[in-house]
């Protein structure tokens, strides 16, 4: 296990790996610690990532990025960080009973989607088949003029239903638990948009041939795709433990160079408040890496 490096990147998704490529090409000793559960790996095929006109699977994109980072000397460790503490010489990153001393830390741990009640194997099969989808910005085009179900309510469910209405005229909003608690304004807006509102609970999600079905208060409904609009959990615990400020939803607050409120700690990707998109995460990774390089050079001139 390496004991000292310039930068530890926590998280091996698009943001973390982009940063690692930049950092290693800056001739900084870079370690990426990744437990292997980036949301990008769940993408069957991404069709809106520039440069891949035929689309690219999330797993393949991550594989290529890891290979590219490795070519420039990035050390990749497949595990979870146990904790990070500050020291007079930088940051102590604890992993596998070892300690890595780093001058800077980049948090790129992303978020975890809140899933509907569904067996794990069935969930992954529905996701791979494109019957269960989590990002209408990413793949709304693929459900153009299809029958779409949305599991959600209140502000989040209403917003997702209205967003997807620009792709299809067949939208049904199902409450995840029981009766919808929508405001009169929300009901009026959904009604004028032609969105069907159905009470829950939303249960029994399962693939049914080329469709996906779920049981609701209105009976068994079938859709071409279902979008859970149930929110997500931001994985910002490491940043919090170091004293970094976060937003009300847990997203890490950063400046225009991806610096957190703790000197030497940076954040990029979905863990930061902003657009949860691969291209955006990569951009933030590049910005963060460049800021890290320049900040370290100010502390001590970088020499070969």
PDB file of N, CA and C in Angstrom, residues 45-48 133 136-146 167 225 227:
ATOM      1  N   UNK A  45     -26.862   2.109 -21.880  1.00  0.00           N
ATOM      2  CA  UNK A  45     -26.229   2.784 -23.013  1.00  0.00           C
ATOM      3  C   UNK A  45     -26.513   4.279 -22.886  1.00  0.00           C
ATOM      4  N   UNK A  46     -25.461   5.086 -22.908  1.00  0.00           N
ATOM      5  CA  UNK A  46     -25.634   6.531 -22.893  1.00  0.00           C
ATOM      6  C   UNK A  46     -25.576   7.039 -24.324  1.00  0.00           C
ATOM      7  N   UNK A  47     -26.645   7.732 -24.720  1.00  0.00           N
ATOM      8  CA  UNK A  47     -26.716   8.250 -26.085  1.00  0.00           C
ATOM      9  C   UNK A  47     -26.485   9.754 -26.159  1.00  0.00           C
ATOM     10  N   UNK A  48     -26.339  10.409 -25.009  1.00  0.00           N
ATOM     11  CA  UNK A  48     -26.138  11.861 -25.067  1.00  0.00           C
ATOM     12  C   UNK A  48     -24.746  12.273 -24.615  1.00  0.00           C
ATOM     13  N   UNK A 133     -35.915   3.566 -15.443  1.00  0.00           N
ATOM     14  CA  UNK A 133     -34.982   4.630 -15.792  1.00  0.00           C
ATOM     15  C   UNK A 133     -34.962   5.665 -14.667  1.00  0.00           C
ATOM     16  N   UNK A 136     -34.389  11.389 -16.702  1.00  0.00           N
ATOM     17  CA  UNK A 136     -35.078  11.833 -17.916  1.00  0.00           C
ATOM     18  C   UNK A 136     -34.235  12.780 -18.771  1.00  0.00           C
ATOM     19  N   UNK A 137     -33.309  13.510 -18.149  1.00  0.00           N
ATOM     20  CA  UNK A 137     -32.421  14.362 -18.936  1.00  0.00           C
ATOM     21  C   UNK A 137     -31.532  13.491 -19.821  1.00  0.00           C
ATOM     22  N   UNK A 138     -31.081  12.357 -19.257  1.00  0.00           N
ATOM     23  CA  UNK A 138     -30.189  11.455 -19.994  1.00  0.00           C
ATOM     24  C   UNK A 138     -30.917  10.715 -21.109  1.00  0.00           C
ATOM     25  N   UNK A 139     -32.088  10.187 -20.812  1.00  0.00           N
ATOM     26  CA  UNK A 139     -32.694   9.245 -21.746  1.00  0.00           C
ATOM     27  C   UNK A 139     -34.165   9.500 -22.050  1.00  0.00           C
ATOM     28  N   UNK A 140     -34.629  10.716 -21.788  1.00  0.00           N
ATOM     29  CA  UNK A 140     -36.006  11.031 -22.142  1.00  0.00           C
ATOM     30  C   UNK A 140     -36.271  10.844 -23.630  1.00  0.00           C
ATOM     31  N   UNK A 141     -35.270  11.103 -24.442  1.00  0.00           N
ATOM     32  CA  UNK A 141     -35.426  10.940 -25.890  1.00  0.00           C
ATOM     33  C   UNK A 141     -35.808   9.508 -26.244  1.00  0.00           C
ATOM     34  N   UNK A 142     -35.271   8.539 -25.502  1.00  0.00           N
ATOM     35  CA  UNK A 142     -35.527   7.126 -25.797  1.00  0.00           C
ATOM     36  C   UNK A 142     -36.973   6.713 -25.507  1.00  0.00           C
ATOM     37  N   UNK A 143     -37.708   7.516 -24.745  1.00  0.00           N
ATOM     38  CA  UNK A 143     -39.098   7.163 -24.443  1.00  0.00           C
ATOM     39  C   UNK A 143     -40.073   8.099 -25.159  1.00  0.00           C
ATOM     40  N   UNK A 144     -39.602   8.729 -26.214  1.00  0.00           N
ATOM     41  CA  UNK A 144     -40.471   9.611 -26.996  1.00  0.00           C
ATOM     42  C   UNK A 144     -41.719   8.851 -27.464  1.00  0.00           C
ATOM     43  N   UNK A 145     -42.890   9.418 -27.164  1.00  0.00           N
ATOM     44  CA  UNK A 145     -44.188   8.862 -27.551  1.00  0.00           C
ATOM     45  C   UNK A 145     -44.472   7.482 -26.947  1.00  0.00           C
ATOM     46  N   UNK A 146     -43.760   7.121 -25.879  1.00  0.00           N
ATOM     47  CA  UNK A 146     -44.013   5.857 -25.183  1.00  0.00           C
ATOM     48  C   UNK A 146     -44.947   6.083 -23.999  1.00  0.00           C
ATOM     49  N   UNK A 167     -41.880  14.810 -23.869  1.00  0.00           N
ATOM     50  CA  UNK A 167     -41.474  13.666 -24.692  1.00  0.00           C
ATOM     51  C   UNK A 167     -42.648  12.784 -25.096  1.00  0.00           C
ATOM     52  N   UNK A 225     -41.801   2.334 -19.869  1.00  0.00           N
ATOM     53  CA  UNK A 225     -40.735   2.625 -18.909  1.00  0.00           C
ATOM     54  C   UNK A 225     -41.322   3.299 -17.685  1.00  0.00           C
ATOM     55  N   UNK A 227     -40.154   5.741 -14.339  1.00  0.00           N
ATOM     56  CA  UNK A 227     -39.138   6.594 -13.722  1.00  0.00           C
ATOM     57  C   UNK A 227     -39.463   6.767 -12.238  1.00  0.00           C
TER      58      UNK A 227
END
